[in-house]
Amino acid sequence: MMSFISYLISGINLGSVYAIIALGYTMVYGIAKMLNFAHGDVIMVGAFVILTAITKAGLAPWMSVLLAIVICTLMGITIEAIAYRPLRKAASPLAVLITAIGVSYLLQNLALLLFGADAKSFVTIINVPNVSLFGGQLTIKGITIVTIIVSAIIMTVLTLFVKRTKPGRAMQAVSEDKDAAQLMGVNVNTTISLTFAIGSGLAAIAGLLLCSAYPTLTPYTGSMPGIKAFVAAVFGGIGSIPGAMVGGILLGIIEIFGRAYISTQIADAICFAVLIIVLLVKPTGLFGKNVQEKV
Amino acid sequence: MAMLEVKDIHVYYGMIHALKGVSFEVNQGEVIALIGANGAGKTTTLHTVTGLLRAKRGSITFEGQDISRIPAHKIVQMGIAHVPEGRRVFSQLSVFDNLKMGAFTRKDKQEIAESLEIVYRRFPRLEERKNQRAGTLSGGEQQMLAMGRALMSRPRLIVMDEPSMGLSPILVNEIFDIIKVVSESGTTVLLVEQNAKKALSIADRAYVLETGSVTMEGRASDLLNDEKVQKAYLGE
Ligand SMILES: Nc1ncnc2c1ncn2[C@@H]1O[C@H](COP(=O)(O)OP(=O)(O)OP(=O)(O)O)[C@@H](O)[C@H]1O
Ligand SMILES: [Mg+2]
């Protein structure tokens, strides 16, 4: 029983990280209507910035994290402006998808060039003591508690931002109808930039949380979590913010349970199998909108 | 000087030459109708005026200022609102949030509240349904929302693209009554319509568009009695 609960908790931990990454995927998809396959690699960049800032430049941990958020945010804006925006009106949506895959390889190869291929061990930044429950039968790691709290805060703030603020409403409008949004006075380019900025800033935080829970870092660290978060976003209903949260957390739990009770080797395959089943039953994902418009 | 002056605009979709030198004028306070068959270029013309499309040649001047290179999101701010063809309300947002989107470029909360008041008075149905998702409104209600949303920017010129499309005769009358009220309250109207008879009956002047060119223009009452117009557009 205790091991079940402890697996559940690590599932929620991993799932919370997926959820934060999935938010970036889902917001960019919802608003710019593109799959940013380089999103996962921004996580890796964030983690390398933190590691380098602390170990090479001797910055304080909180400053390194802040620096990583700023760098990833700027990188997100730049990637969108240089690589994706010129293709937004391209005849085929495949053009931008292929470009995104290219950007993903570019980031990985740049990291390879700068930091080498060998795995680095990540520094401990989050020093929160473990919590022991039921007379020591169940231990919850400090990082797990921090991860769950941080992702809960991010999700709440983001939801309020989208629902209650003017730029948030602009995002909703652009996601539904770019032309109609422009007719209201919304600057579509700025709104898409802002979406990339938020998604990429969140990716830096995801990098910190991921590498704090699983402290090895290579240029490919962001790749698999990126793909899983994409699965989580589709699972929850791509374009939907609550969908990304729920999808991420469920996927984390499924993965850890799969590893613990079925097989370590095929845990990833189980994740994808679940996605396929969900999509067969409900093609729009758990929270997907069945857009029905009256004519 | 006219409020809106469109001079010899040419618009292309790729290789398709959709507008072949369209010119027209809208004076302050007028209701201008733009009529023409399917595919004549009416929507294209409105999109070019409000900045969603760019003219390759020609000029568009609004209140003396050249607006032909200004992006759509800035043109609203200058005082032109566009009620698009097919309503295009934000279906996931509530009626209230749609109306707030209409006031997106405005800052003064007090004034926005006043505009909302006016819109609700003009469209009581929208107030009753203010918390309903716009996608669940009926076609007529969506049209009212699209008009209300445009009015929320407090435009000096409102352009409307087939506001009566797909509505029952009673609703069509209602929509045209509202257009009259909007015009009487001081907003200049540029109206695109398939329902040429109705449009000509409320307009001051009108232009007939055929395959990308203006082929006729004049006082609406004259066009209404014109034999050619009657044959081609009034089904008489
Ligand atoms: N996005 C587009 N791509 C290519 N051609 C287009 C596009 N939009 C319109 N056209 C063409 O441009 C011409 C003018 O179209 P437009 O929509 O302006 O006509 P309209 O007068 O508004 O017609 P309707 O009464 O059917 O709304 C048509 O021949 C149309 O096929
Ligand atoms: Mg049209």
Coordinates of C-alpha atoms and ligand atoms in Angstrom, one line a residue:
Chain A
M1 CA 0.0 0.0 0.0
M2 CA 2.7 2.4 1.0
S3 CA 4.7 1.7 -2.2
F4 CA 1.5 2.3 -4.2
I5 CA 1.2 5.8 -2.6
S6 CA 4.8 6.5 -3.0
Y7 CA 4.6 5.6 -6.7
L8 CA 1.6 7.7 -7.1
I9 CA 3.4 10.7 -5.6
S10 CA 6.4 10.3 -7.8
G11 CA 4.0 10.0 -10.7
I12 CA 2.4 13.3 -9.7
N13 CA 5.9 14.8 -9.5
L14 CA 6.9 13.7 -12.9
G15 CA 3.5 14.5 -14.3
S16 CA 3.6 18.1 -12.9
V17 CA 6.8 18.6 -14.9
Y18 CA 5.1 17.2 -18.0
A19 CA 2.2 19.5 -17.3
I20 CA 4.4 22.6 -17.2
I21 CA 6.0 21.6 -20.5
A22 CA 2.6 20.6 -22.0
L23 CA 1.3 24.1 -21.2
G24 CA 3.9 25.6 -23.5
Y25 CA 3.0 23.1 -26.3
T26 CA -0.7 23.6 -25.9
M27 CA -0.6 27.4 -25.7
V28 CA 1.6 27.7 -28.8
Y29 CA -0.6 25.2 -30.6
G30 CA -3.8 26.9 -29.5
I31 CA -2.7 30.4 -30.5
A32 CA -0.2 30.0 -33.4
K33 CA -1.7 26.7 -34.6
M34 CA 1.7 25.1 -34.9
L35 CA 3.5 22.3 -33.1
N36 CA 6.8 23.7 -31.7
F37 CA 8.9 20.5 -31.6
A38 CA 11.8 22.5 -30.4
H39 CA 9.9 23.2 -27.2
G40 CA 11.5 20.3 -25.3
D41 CA 15.0 21.4 -26.1
V42 CA 14.3 24.8 -24.5
I43 CA 14.1 22.8 -21.3
M44 CA 17.6 21.5 -21.8
V45 CA 18.9 25.0 -22.6
G46 CA 17.3 26.3 -19.4
A47 CA 19.0 23.5 -17.4
F48 CA 22.4 24.2 -18.9
V49 CA 22.1 27.9 -18.3
I50 CA 21.4 27.2 -14.6
L51 CA 24.2 24.7 -14.3
T52 CA 26.8 26.9 -16.1
A53 CA 25.8 30.0 -14.2
I54 CA 26.2 28.3 -10.9
T55 CA 29.3 26.2 -11.5
K56 CA 31.2 28.4 -14.0
A57 CA 30.1 31.9 -13.2
G58 CA 29.4 31.4 -9.5
L59 CA 26.1 33.1 -9.5
A60 CA 23.6 32.5 -6.7
P61 CA 21.1 29.8 -7.4
W62 CA 18.1 32.1 -7.5
M63 CA 19.9 34.4 -9.9
S64 CA 20.8 31.5 -12.1
V65 CA 17.2 30.4 -12.3
L66 CA 16.1 33.9 -13.1
L67 CA 18.8 34.2 -15.8
A68 CA 17.6 30.9 -17.3
I69 CA 14.0 32.1 -17.4
V70 CA 15.1 35.3 -19.1
I71 CA 17.4 33.6 -21.6
C72 CA 14.7 31.0 -22.5
T73 CA 12.0 33.6 -22.8
L74 CA 14.2 35.7 -25.2
M75 CA 15.2 32.6 -27.1
G76 CA 11.5 31.6 -27.5
I77 CA 10.7 35.1 -28.9
T78 CA 13.7 35.0 -31.2
I79 CA 13.0 31.5 -32.6
E80 CA 9.4 32.5 -33.3
A81 CA 10.4 35.7 -35.0
I82 CA 13.2 34.3 -37.1
A83 CA 12.2 30.7 -37.8
Y84 CA 8.4 30.5 -37.6
R85 CA 6.9 33.9 -38.4
P86 CA 8.2 34.1 -42.0
L87 CA 6.5 30.8 -42.6
R88 CA 3.2 31.6 -41.0
K89 CA 1.6 32.4 -44.3
A90 CA 3.3 29.5 -46.1
A91 CA 1.1 27.4 -48.3
S92 CA 1.7 24.2 -46.3
P93 CA 1.6 23.9 -42.5
L94 CA 4.3 21.2 -42.9
A95 CA 6.9 24.0 -43.7
V96 CA 6.8 25.3 -40.2
L97 CA 6.7 21.8 -38.6
I98 CA 9.8 20.8 -40.5
T99 CA 11.5 24.1 -39.4
A100 CA 10.6 23.3 -35.8
I101 CA 12.3 19.9 -36.1
G102 CA 15.3 21.7 -37.6
V103 CA 15.4 24.2 -34.7
S104 CA 15.2 21.3 -32.3
Y105 CA 18.4 19.7 -33.9
L106 CA 20.0 23.1 -34.0
L107 CA 19.6 23.6 -30.2
Q108 CA 20.8 20.1 -29.4
N109 CA 23.8 20.4 -31.7
L110 CA 24.7 23.8 -30.2
A111 CA 24.6 22.3 -26.7
L112 CA 26.7 19.4 -28.0
L113 CA 29.3 21.9 -29.3
L114 CA 29.3 24.0 -26.2
F115 CA 29.0 21.4 -23.4
G116 CA 30.0 18.1 -25.0
A117 CA 28.1 14.8 -25.1
D118 CA 28.9 13.4 -21.7
A119 CA 26.3 13.6 -19.0
K120 CA 26.7 16.3 -16.4
S121 CA 25.3 15.9 -13.0
F122 CA 22.9 18.7 -12.1
V123 CA 23.5 20.8 -9.0
T124 CA 21.2 20.7 -6.0
I125 CA 19.4 24.0 -5.9
I126 CA 16.2 23.2 -4.2
N127 CA 17.0 22.3 -0.6
V128 CA 13.8 21.3 1.0
P129 CA 13.9 18.6 3.6
N130 CA 12.1 15.3 2.9
V131 CA 8.9 14.8 4.7
S132 CA 8.4 11.5 6.6
L133 CA 4.9 10.2 7.1
F134 CA 3.3 7.3 8.9
G135 CA 6.2 6.8 11.3
G136 CA 8.8 6.7 8.5
Q137 CA 6.8 4.3 6.2
L138 CA 6.3 6.9 3.6
T139 CA 8.9 9.5 2.6
I140 CA 8.0 12.4 0.3
K141 CA 11.0 14.1 -1.2
G142 CA 11.4 17.9 -0.8
I143 CA 11.8 18.4 -4.5
T144 CA 8.5 16.6 -5.1
I145 CA 6.7 18.9 -2.8
V146 CA 8.3 21.9 -4.4
T147 CA 7.5 20.7 -7.9
I148 CA 3.8 20.1 -7.1
I149 CA 3.4 23.5 -5.4
V150 CA 5.2 25.3 -8.2
S151 CA 3.2 23.7 -10.9
A152 CA -0.1 24.3 -9.0
I153 CA 0.9 28.0 -8.8
I154 CA 1.9 28.2 -12.5
M155 CA -1.4 26.7 -13.6
T156 CA -3.5 29.0 -11.4
V157 CA -1.7 32.1 -12.4
L158 CA -1.8 31.1 -16.1
T159 CA -5.5 30.4 -16.0
L160 CA -6.2 33.7 -14.4
F161 CA -4.0 35.4 -16.8
V162 CA -5.7 34.0 -19.8
K163 CA -9.2 34.5 -18.4
R164 CA -8.9 37.8 -16.7
T165 CA -6.3 40.0 -18.4
K166 CA -6.4 41.9 -21.6
P167 CA -3.4 40.1 -23.2
G168 CA -5.0 36.9 -22.1
R169 CA -8.3 37.6 -23.8
A170 CA -6.3 38.7 -26.9
M171 CA -4.7 35.2 -26.8
Q172 CA -8.2 33.6 -26.7
A173 CA -9.4 35.7 -29.5
V174 CA -6.3 35.0 -31.7
S175 CA -6.7 31.3 -31.0
E176 CA -10.2 31.3 -32.3
D177 CA -10.0 33.7 -35.2
K178 CA -6.9 35.6 -36.2
D179 CA -8.7 38.0 -38.6
A180 CA -11.6 38.7 -36.3
A181 CA -9.1 39.4 -33.5
Q182 CA -7.2 41.9 -35.7
L183 CA -10.5 43.6 -36.4
M184 CA -10.9 44.1 -32.6
G185 CA -7.4 45.8 -32.5
V186 CA -5.4 42.8 -31.4
N187 CA -1.8 42.8 -32.7
V188 CA -1.5 39.1 -33.7
N189 CA 2.3 39.1 -34.0
T190 CA 2.7 40.5 -30.5
T191 CA 0.2 38.1 -29.1
I192 CA 2.0 35.1 -30.7
S193 CA 5.4 36.4 -29.4
L194 CA 3.9 36.7 -25.9
T195 CA 2.7 33.1 -26.1
F196 CA 6.2 31.9 -27.1
A197 CA 7.7 34.0 -24.3
I198 CA 5.5 32.5 -21.7
G199 CA 5.9 28.9 -23.0
S200 CA 9.7 29.2 -23.1
G201 CA 9.9 30.9 -19.7
L202 CA 7.9 28.0 -18.3
A203 CA 10.2 25.5 -20.1
A204 CA 13.2 27.0 -18.1
I205 CA 11.3 26.3 -14.9
A206 CA 10.4 22.8 -16.1
G207 CA 14.2 22.3 -16.8
L208 CA 15.0 23.2 -13.2
L209 CA 12.3 20.9 -11.8
L210 CA 13.1 18.0 -14.1
C211 CA 16.9 18.1 -13.5
S212 CA 16.3 18.5 -9.8
A213 CA 14.3 15.3 -9.7
Y214 CA 16.4 13.4 -12.2
P215 CA 19.8 15.1 -11.9
T216 CA 21.6 14.2 -15.1
L217 CA 21.9 16.6 -18.0
T218 CA 22.9 16.0 -21.6
P219 CA 22.0 17.9 -24.8
Y220 CA 19.2 15.3 -25.3
T221 CA 17.7 15.7 -21.8
G222 CA 14.7 17.8 -23.1
S223 CA 13.9 15.6 -26.1
M224 CA 12.0 12.7 -24.5
P225 CA 10.2 14.8 -21.9
G226 CA 9.3 17.2 -24.7
I227 CA 7.7 14.4 -26.7
K228 CA 5.9 13.0 -23.6
A229 CA 4.6 16.5 -22.8
F230 CA 3.3 16.7 -26.4
V231 CA 1.6 13.4 -25.8
A232 CA 0.2 14.8 -22.6
A233 CA -1.1 17.9 -24.4
V234 CA -2.8 15.8 -27.1
F235 CA -4.1 13.4 -24.4
G236 CA -5.7 16.3 -22.5
G237 CA -7.0 18.0 -25.7
I238 CA -4.4 20.1 -27.5
G239 CA -5.1 23.8 -27.1
S240 CA -6.8 23.4 -23.7
I241 CA -4.9 24.7 -20.6
P242 CA -6.7 22.4 -18.1
G243 CA -6.3 19.6 -20.6
A244 CA -2.5 20.1 -20.5
M245 CA -2.5 20.0 -16.7
V246 CA -4.6 16.9 -16.4
G247 CA -3.0 15.2 -19.3
G248 CA 0.5 15.9 -17.9
I249 CA -0.2 14.6 -14.5
L250 CA -2.1 11.5 -15.7
L251 CA 0.8 10.7 -18.1
G252 CA 3.3 11.0 -15.3
I253 CA 1.3 8.7 -13.1
I254 CA 0.8 6.2 -15.9
E255 CA 4.5 6.2 -16.7
I256 CA 5.7 5.6 -13.1
F257 CA 3.0 2.9 -12.5
G258 CA 4.0 1.3 -15.8
R259 CA 7.6 1.3 -14.7
A260 CA 6.9 -0.1 -11.3
Y261 CA 4.2 -2.7 -12.0
I262 CA 4.6 -3.7 -15.6
S263 CA 8.1 -3.1 -17.0
T264 CA 10.8 -0.5 -17.1
Q265 CA 11.6 -1.2 -20.7
I266 CA 8.1 -0.7 -22.1
A267 CA 6.9 2.2 -19.8
D268 CA 7.3 4.7 -22.6
A269 CA 5.4 2.4 -25.0
I270 CA 2.6 2.2 -22.5
C271 CA 2.4 6.1 -22.5
F272 CA 2.0 6.1 -26.2
A273 CA -0.5 3.2 -26.1
V274 CA -2.6 5.1 -23.7
L275 CA -2.6 8.1 -26.0
I276 CA -3.7 6.0 -28.9
I277 CA -6.6 4.5 -26.9
V278 CA -7.7 7.9 -25.7
L279 CA -7.6 9.3 -29.2
L280 CA -9.6 6.3 -30.6
V281 CA -12.3 6.8 -28.0
K282 CA -12.3 10.6 -28.0
P283 CA -10.3 12.1 -30.9
T284 CA -10.3 15.6 -29.4
G285 CA -8.6 14.4 -26.2
L286 CA -10.0 14.6 -22.7
F287 CA -10.8 18.3 -22.6
G288 CA -10.9 18.9 -26.4
K289 CA -13.4 21.3 -27.6
N290 CA -15.9 20.0 -30.1
V291 CA -16.1 23.3 -31.9
Q292 CA -19.6 23.5 -33.2
E293 CA -20.4 26.8 -34.9
K294 CA -23.7 27.9 -36.2
V295 CA -23.7 29.3 -39.6
Chain B
M1 CA -13.6 65.9 -48.8
A2 CA -15.2 62.5 -48.3
M3 CA -14.7 60.6 -45.1
L4 CA -13.5 57.5 -46.9
E5 CA -12.0 57.7 -50.3
V6 CA -11.1 54.6 -52.1
K7 CA -9.2 55.2 -55.4
D8 CA -8.5 52.7 -58.1
I9 CA -7.5 49.8 -55.8
H10 CA -6.2 46.6 -57.3
V11 CA -6.2 43.5 -55.1
Y12 CA -4.8 40.0 -55.9
Y13 CA -5.1 36.6 -54.3
G14 CA -2.0 35.1 -55.7
M15 CA -2.6 35.2 -59.4
I16 CA -6.3 36.0 -59.1
H17 CA -6.9 39.7 -59.9
A18 CA -9.9 40.1 -57.6
L19 CA -10.3 43.9 -57.6
K20 CA -9.5 45.7 -60.9
G21 CA -9.4 49.3 -60.0
V22 CA -12.3 49.9 -57.6
S23 CA -13.1 53.5 -56.6
F24 CA -15.8 54.9 -54.4
E25 CA -16.4 57.5 -51.7
V26 CA -18.3 57.6 -48.4
N27 CA -19.3 60.9 -47.0
Q28 CA -19.7 61.6 -43.3
G29 CA -23.2 60.6 -42.2
E30 CA -24.1 58.6 -45.3
V31 CA -25.3 55.1 -45.6
I32 CA -23.6 53.6 -48.7
A33 CA -24.6 50.3 -50.1
L34 CA -22.2 48.1 -52.1
I35 CA -24.2 45.5 -54.1
G36 CA -23.2 42.8 -56.5
A37 CA -23.4 39.1 -57.3
N38 CA -21.5 36.3 -55.5
G39 CA -17.8 36.7 -56.1
A40 CA -18.0 40.3 -57.4
G41 CA -15.4 41.4 -54.8
K42 CA -17.5 43.0 -52.1
T43 CA -15.8 41.2 -49.2
T44 CA -12.4 41.7 -50.8
T45 CA -13.2 45.4 -50.9
L46 CA -14.1 45.6 -47.2
H47 CA -11.1 43.6 -46.2
T48 CA -8.9 45.9 -48.1
V49 CA -10.5 49.0 -46.4
T50 CA -10.0 47.6 -42.9
G51 CA -6.5 46.3 -43.5
L52 CA -6.9 42.6 -43.6
L53 CA -5.8 42.7 -47.3
R54 CA -3.4 45.0 -49.0
A55 CA -4.0 46.7 -52.3
K56 CA -1.2 46.3 -54.8
R57 CA -2.1 49.6 -56.3
G58 CA -4.4 52.5 -55.5
S59 CA -5.1 54.5 -52.3
I60 CA -7.5 54.5 -49.4
T61 CA -7.9 57.6 -47.4
F62 CA -9.9 57.9 -44.2
E63 CA -10.5 61.4 -42.8
G64 CA -7.7 62.7 -44.9
Q65 CA -5.1 60.1 -43.8
D66 CA -3.7 57.4 -46.1
I67 CA -4.6 54.1 -44.5
S68 CA -3.7 51.7 -47.3
R69 CA -0.5 50.6 -45.5
I70 CA -1.8 50.6 -42.0
P71 CA -2.3 47.1 -40.4
A72 CA -5.8 46.0 -39.5
H73 CA -5.3 46.2 -35.7
K74 CA -4.5 49.9 -35.9
I75 CA -7.3 50.8 -38.3
V76 CA -9.9 50.0 -35.6
Q77 CA -8.2 52.5 -33.4
M78 CA -8.6 55.2 -36.1
G79 CA -12.4 54.8 -36.0
I80 CA -13.4 52.1 -38.5
A81 CA -15.2 49.0 -37.3
H82 CA -15.8 45.9 -39.4
V83 CA -18.7 43.5 -39.0
P84 CA -17.4 40.6 -40.9
E85 CA -19.2 38.3 -43.3
G86 CA -20.5 35.2 -41.4
R87 CA -20.4 37.1 -38.0
R88 CA -17.1 35.6 -36.8
V89 CA -18.0 36.0 -33.2
F90 CA -15.6 34.4 -30.7
S91 CA -17.7 31.3 -30.1
Q92 CA -15.8 30.1 -27.0
L93 CA -16.1 33.4 -25.2
S94 CA -19.3 34.7 -23.5
V95 CA -21.4 37.4 -25.1
F96 CA -20.1 39.8 -22.5
D97 CA -16.4 38.9 -23.3
N98 CA -17.1 39.3 -27.0
L99 CA -18.4 42.8 -26.4
K100 CA -15.4 43.5 -24.2
M101 CA -13.2 42.4 -27.1
G102 CA -14.9 45.0 -29.2
A103 CA -13.6 47.7 -26.9
F104 CA -10.1 46.2 -26.9
T105 CA -8.4 49.3 -28.0
R106 CA -10.2 51.6 -25.6
K107 CA -8.8 52.4 -22.1
D108 CA -11.4 54.4 -20.2
K109 CA -13.4 52.0 -18.1
Q110 CA -16.2 54.5 -17.5
E111 CA -16.7 55.2 -21.2
I112 CA -16.6 51.5 -22.0
A113 CA -19.3 50.8 -19.5
E114 CA -21.4 53.5 -21.1
S115 CA -21.0 52.0 -24.6
L116 CA -21.9 48.6 -23.2
E117 CA -25.1 50.2 -21.8
I118 CA -25.9 51.6 -25.2
V119 CA -25.3 48.3 -26.9
Y120 CA -27.5 46.4 -24.4
R121 CA -30.2 49.0 -24.9
R122 CA -30.1 48.5 -28.6
F123 CA -29.9 44.7 -28.4
P124 CA -31.8 43.7 -25.2
R125 CA -31.4 40.0 -26.3
L126 CA -27.6 40.3 -25.8
E127 CA -28.0 41.5 -22.2
E128 CA -30.3 38.6 -21.4
R129 CA -27.7 36.3 -22.7
K130 CA -24.6 38.1 -21.6
N131 CA -23.1 35.0 -19.8
Q132 CA -23.9 32.6 -22.6
R133 CA -21.2 31.3 -24.8
A134 CA -21.4 33.1 -28.1
G135 CA -21.2 29.8 -30.1
T136 CA -24.5 28.7 -28.6
L137 CA -26.4 31.8 -29.8
S138 CA -28.8 31.6 -32.8
G139 CA -27.8 33.0 -36.1
G140 CA -29.7 36.2 -35.6
E141 CA -28.3 36.7 -32.1
Q142 CA -24.8 36.1 -33.4
Q143 CA -25.4 38.8 -36.0
M144 CA -26.5 41.2 -33.3
L145 CA -23.5 40.3 -31.2
A146 CA -21.2 40.9 -34.2
M147 CA -22.8 44.4 -34.6
G148 CA -22.7 45.1 -30.9
R149 CA -19.1 44.1 -30.8
A150 CA -18.2 46.4 -33.6
L151 CA -20.1 49.3 -32.0
M152 CA -18.1 48.8 -28.8
S153 CA -15.1 50.4 -30.5
R154 CA -17.2 53.6 -30.9
P155 CA -16.5 53.8 -34.6
R156 CA -17.1 56.8 -36.8
L157 CA -17.4 54.5 -39.8
I158 CA -18.9 51.0 -39.6
V159 CA -18.6 48.6 -42.5
M160 CA -20.9 45.6 -42.5
D161 CA -20.6 42.5 -44.7
E162 CA -24.0 40.9 -45.5
P163 CA -25.5 41.3 -42.0
S164 CA -28.8 39.8 -43.2
M165 CA -27.3 36.6 -44.6
G166 CA -29.2 33.5 -43.6
L167 CA -31.7 35.3 -41.5
S168 CA -35.5 35.0 -41.5
P169 CA -37.5 37.9 -43.0
I170 CA -38.5 39.2 -39.6
L171 CA -34.9 39.2 -38.4
V172 CA -33.8 40.8 -41.6
N173 CA -36.2 43.7 -41.0
E174 CA -34.9 43.9 -37.4
I175 CA -31.3 44.1 -38.6
F176 CA -32.1 46.8 -41.1
D177 CA -34.0 48.8 -38.5
I178 CA -30.9 48.6 -36.3
I179 CA -28.7 49.8 -39.2
K180 CA -31.0 52.8 -39.5
V181 CA -30.7 53.6 -35.8
V182 CA -27.0 53.3 -35.9
S183 CA -26.9 55.6 -38.9
E184 CA -29.2 58.1 -37.2
S185 CA -27.1 58.2 -34.1
G186 CA -24.3 59.6 -36.2
T187 CA -22.2 56.6 -37.4
T188 CA -21.4 56.5 -41.1
V189 CA -22.3 53.2 -42.7
L190 CA -20.8 51.2 -45.5
L191 CA -23.1 48.3 -46.2
V192 CA -22.4 45.2 -48.4
E193 CA -25.6 43.3 -49.1
Q194 CA -27.0 40.5 -51.3
N195 CA -30.4 41.7 -50.3
A196 CA -30.1 44.6 -52.8
K197 CA -33.7 45.8 -52.4
K198 CA -33.4 46.2 -48.7
A199 CA -30.0 47.7 -48.9
L200 CA -31.0 50.3 -51.5
S201 CA -34.1 51.2 -49.6
I202 CA -32.1 52.4 -46.6
A203 CA -29.0 53.7 -48.4
D204 CA -28.3 57.2 -49.6
R205 CA -26.1 56.2 -52.4
A206 CA -25.0 52.9 -53.8
Y207 CA -22.3 51.3 -56.0
V208 CA -22.7 48.1 -58.1
L209 CA -19.7 45.8 -58.2
E210 CA -19.3 43.3 -61.0
T211 CA -16.3 41.0 -61.2
G212 CA -13.9 43.3 -59.5
S213 CA -15.0 46.7 -61.0
V214 CA -17.6 49.3 -60.2
T215 CA -20.1 49.3 -63.1
M216 CA -22.8 51.6 -61.7
E217 CA -23.2 54.2 -59.1
G218 CA -25.7 56.7 -58.0
R219 CA -28.5 57.7 -55.6
A220 CA -30.0 54.5 -54.1
S221 CA -33.5 55.5 -55.0
D222 CA -32.4 55.9 -58.7
L223 CA -30.7 52.5 -58.7
L224 CA -33.8 51.0 -57.2
N225 CA -35.8 52.2 -60.2
D226 CA -33.1 51.4 -62.7
E227 CA -34.2 48.7 -65.2
K228 CA -30.8 47.0 -65.4
V229 CA -30.5 46.9 -61.6
Q230 CA -34.0 45.6 -61.2
K231 CA -33.3 42.8 -63.7
A232 CA -29.9 41.8 -62.3
Y233 CA -30.2 42.3 -58.6
L234 CA -33.8 42.8 -57.6
G235 CA -35.3 39.8 -59.4
E236 CA -38.0 41.8 -61.1
Ligands
LIG1 N1 -8.8 33.6 -50.1 C1 -9.0 33.7 -51.4 N2 -8.2 33.1 -52.3 C2 -8.4 33.1 -53.6 N3 -9.4 33.7 -54.2 C3 -10.3 34.4 -53.4 C4 -10.1 34.4 -52.0 N4 -11.1 35.1 -51.5 C5 -11.9 35.5 -52.5 N5 -11.4 35.1 -53.7 C6 -11.9 35.3 -55.0 O1 -12.0 36.7 -55.2 C7 -13.2 37.1 -55.8 C8 -14.0 38.0 -55.0 O2 -14.4 37.4 -53.8 P1 -15.2 38.1 -52.6 O3 -15.3 37.2 -51.5 O4 -14.7 39.5 -52.4 O5 -16.7 38.2 -53.3 P2 -18.0 38.7 -52.7 O6 -18.5 39.8 -53.6 O7 -17.9 39.1 -51.3 O8 -19.0 37.4 -52.8 P3 -20.1 36.9 -51.9 O9 -21.3 37.6 -52.2 O10 -20.3 35.4 -52.3 O11 -19.7 37.0 -50.5 C9 -13.9 35.8 -56.1 O12 -13.7 35.4 -57.4 C10 -13.3 34.8 -55.2 O13 -13.3 33.5 -55.7
MG2 MG -18.6 38.3 -49.5

